[in-house]
Amino acid sequence: MYSLHEGSGLLLLLVLAGLQIAAESRGAPPCRPGFSEDVYKVVVPDITEKGQPLFNVRFVSCGRGGLMRFECSNPSDFRIEADGVLYAARTLQRSTLPVSPLLITASDTATQQQWVAQVRLVPRQQVQEGAVPPVMSKDLKEIAFPPRNMDSQLKRMKRDWVIPPINVPENSRGPFPQELVRIRSDHDKNRSLRYSVTGPGADQPPTGIFIIDPISGELSVNKPLDREHIPNFHLRAHAVDLNGNQVENPIDIVINVIDMNDNRPEFTHQIWNGTVPEGSKPGSFVMTVTAVDKDDPKTANGMLRYKILSQNPESPTSNMFTINNKTGGIITVAAGLDREKVPQYTLIIQASDMEGNPMYGLSNTATAVIRVTDINDNPPEFTAETFFGEVPENRVNVIVANLTVTDKDQPNTLAWNAVYKITGGDPTGRFSVPTDPTTNEGLVTVVKPIDYETSRTYVLTVEARNEVPLAKGIHTPRQSTATVSIRVIDVNESPYFEPNPKFIRLEEGMMPDSTLTTFSAQDPDRFMQQTIRYSKLSDPANWLRIDTNTGRITTIAILDRESPYVKNNLYNATFLATDNGIPPASGTGTLQIFLLDINDNAPRVSPQEVEICEKPDPNAINITAFDGDLSPNAGPFAFELANRPADVRRNWTITRISGDYAQVSLKIGFLESGIYEIPIIITDSGNLPMSNTSYLRIKVCQCDINGDCTDQQHIMAAGLGTGAIISILLCIIILLILVLMFVVWMKRRDKERQAKQLLIDPEDDVRDNILKYDEEGGGEEDQDYDLSQLQQPDTIEPDAIKPVGIRRLDERPLHPEPQYPMRSAAPHPGDIGDFINEGLKAADNDPTAPPYDSLLVFDYEGSGSTAGSLSSLNSSSSGGDQDYDYLNDWGPRFRKLADMYGGSDD
């Protein structure tokens, strides 16, 4: 084992670069926070129930004030409380205990520093069977907690000495490897040992930083270290014999990388932007700049200090701002910030480490741009003391004058935007001064009509202010108030009727040429000598006439209250008054005539038509009277039957029910079906009563049990009329005729198709047969052809031509013939090629020509051609008596043929 006991005779030599290990035998080691043990061994029962406490870990805080938080690497099986007691999170059996050690992590919530300890759980049965001895060594003693209580105290692993951390400066220049410490065990006296180290930096990434001599135990660093990358390393040293058996418990070695000032301060932003209101007092906060240094902030290497190197511009002084050298906060130190003079300042800020020591520290700079924001310290001022304008009378929403102001504040801000207010000269509120949002000008606008005859000029007093109040201590100057002089222009105004509308009351029935009233108009232009002429603009019933000079209104027809142009006893007529100004002006006036009712309308029976059954039950009909007049010239009414014809009073009787209703009854028990007109005399209640004989049309019909008419006439009246029934029948007949014509047309088309099919020779039908175009036949020697028919196909007898409608299916359809070239009866032999080319061009331009893969007929010869078969063209062996020299005249295409048949024997 590793030991530093002086009397034991064992030696462990630790050589550190310039440092001496403080061992327990030579003095108390410095306090290091951490767990009391690195590895805890806990014996647990074979079955651990949920919630059962297992043991209590002890953490040495060394007086740290931070709150410790414990965490377990297996929270599904175990949980640890804030006091360090470990509990079973579920029921555990021997077979379910974790094989790997349980890790307990302690974290400082203030500094986020962590410590880790291992807990090895050993079942009680293994201890009893001897698989794990109760005492592992003299330094590790076994402590078993009772299953249900925490009375037993946990014993810990005790080390004989403590190795303090090894400090290694970063960025060392070597030479490498550089020795750090030498480890030896007192067991190497008796046997050969091998030393090794494990952990990050040795056998774990990043590997190869630290190496150890396996024989001498010399631990060395193999390359320069970088504290900003890894600030410390935790290694574990091991000692084993040649057989690989562990002879000592591993010891922990902590290597701290000592910081060097190898990093300059870096500002988080190269350009900082801040604002400060103009006129700010000294000590006003502006902004904070921040720089960071990767070096250790706990040392002077990472302690930064700030200062201002320069200020631009240096107005009004060169020291308008200062900076807190520790926090980087910038404040004002002098008064006199004026945006209108200096809108922006640029500061060069320097950050230096080594607490600002210019000799040893590293520094860096950044730029701070401070924009001076505007406040309302400049009131708007008019560019002139008096503004002038003019406006025609009776015009509204017209801009009279533009008021211009100047404001030194920042444009398009609340401190620059002007608001105008009329403070005098407009008691009736005929003007307003809105602000033009683009130019900031005041627009003097007429909002109410102005009368030239009332006032010819207006003098307004206008004050200009900003949308926000002026800054404290700033007063409104005299230039913020101006005078506006407005001249009113006289225009020809329209005459007006007074009153308008004019209301009069008259009795209806007034005779024509009666004077009603005088409806005259006034001319508002008192300073113009003008005359007014009158005319009628609207007279719906054409009852009135107006005098063009005086405005006197007379009637030209009888006034009738019951006219459809009278609404609620009121009749409206509109008249026009026009002056002789330049240009002429006109105005309208309305005359309202309230017509009083007189008894000029006789009453009429209502309803005028009714129905009744042949055997009515009941046999009474209720009627009333309609009178166009109003009360008292209308009801109550008097009803009586006329004396003529005589059968009226014999068959009918009338009984008055009330002042407006009566009842007509049938005296007899049966009346034949038909239409009867009953004359009824109705008299109204006017001062001079009016009577009228009105006929009541009664339709007598046969009725069902419900009292409804059931005869054919009633059905016709309630259903479709005769005209509608006739229209329906005509539509049906036309539809049948169309169907019949369609059937006949279909049958005729089928017959024509069948007739065409019968005329087609199956062998000539090119659609279903194979055509052999290259078959030459059995020879031409035995054939006798007349070439004159080939040259003159138009000489065919007319009776050989097929009649219209009888054609082969592969022939050209019977469409209007295009303008194909016609060959004469005796063409020149050289024209055949031209004839074919012209026919091809005509076919290309023919919209009725068949598709490209169809048979193209240039000149159909007919089925009974006198030319006979083309096989009559004998071969050279049998046609020696013929002269083929004429083929040379047919063109270059036939010269080869002439050479073949008409040449010499050679």
Coordinates of C-alpha atoms in Angstrom, one line a residue, residues 66 128 153 172 185 199 267 278 281 492 592 636 642 718 723 782 808 880 882:
G66 CA -23.3 27.3 -1.1
Q128 CA -21.5 -14.6 4.7
Q153 CA -22.3 4.6 11.7
S172 CA 5.0 25.9 -21.3
S185 CA 5.4 2.2 -3.4
G199 CA -8.2 9.2 -16.7
F267 CA -15.6 43.3 -26.8
E278 CA -30.1 66.5 -25.4
K281 CA -27.7 66.7 -16.7
N492 CA -73.7 85.5 -58.0
Q592 CA -97.1 71.9 -50.1
P636 CA -122.0 55.1 -41.9
A642 CA -133.0 48.4 -56.2
A718 CA -109.4 27.8 -59.9
G723 CA -105.5 29.1 -73.3
D782 CA -50.0 -12.1 -124.8
R808 CA -66.6 2.7 -104.6
G880 CA -40.7 -4.7 -132.0
Q882 CA -44.0 -0.3 -132.3

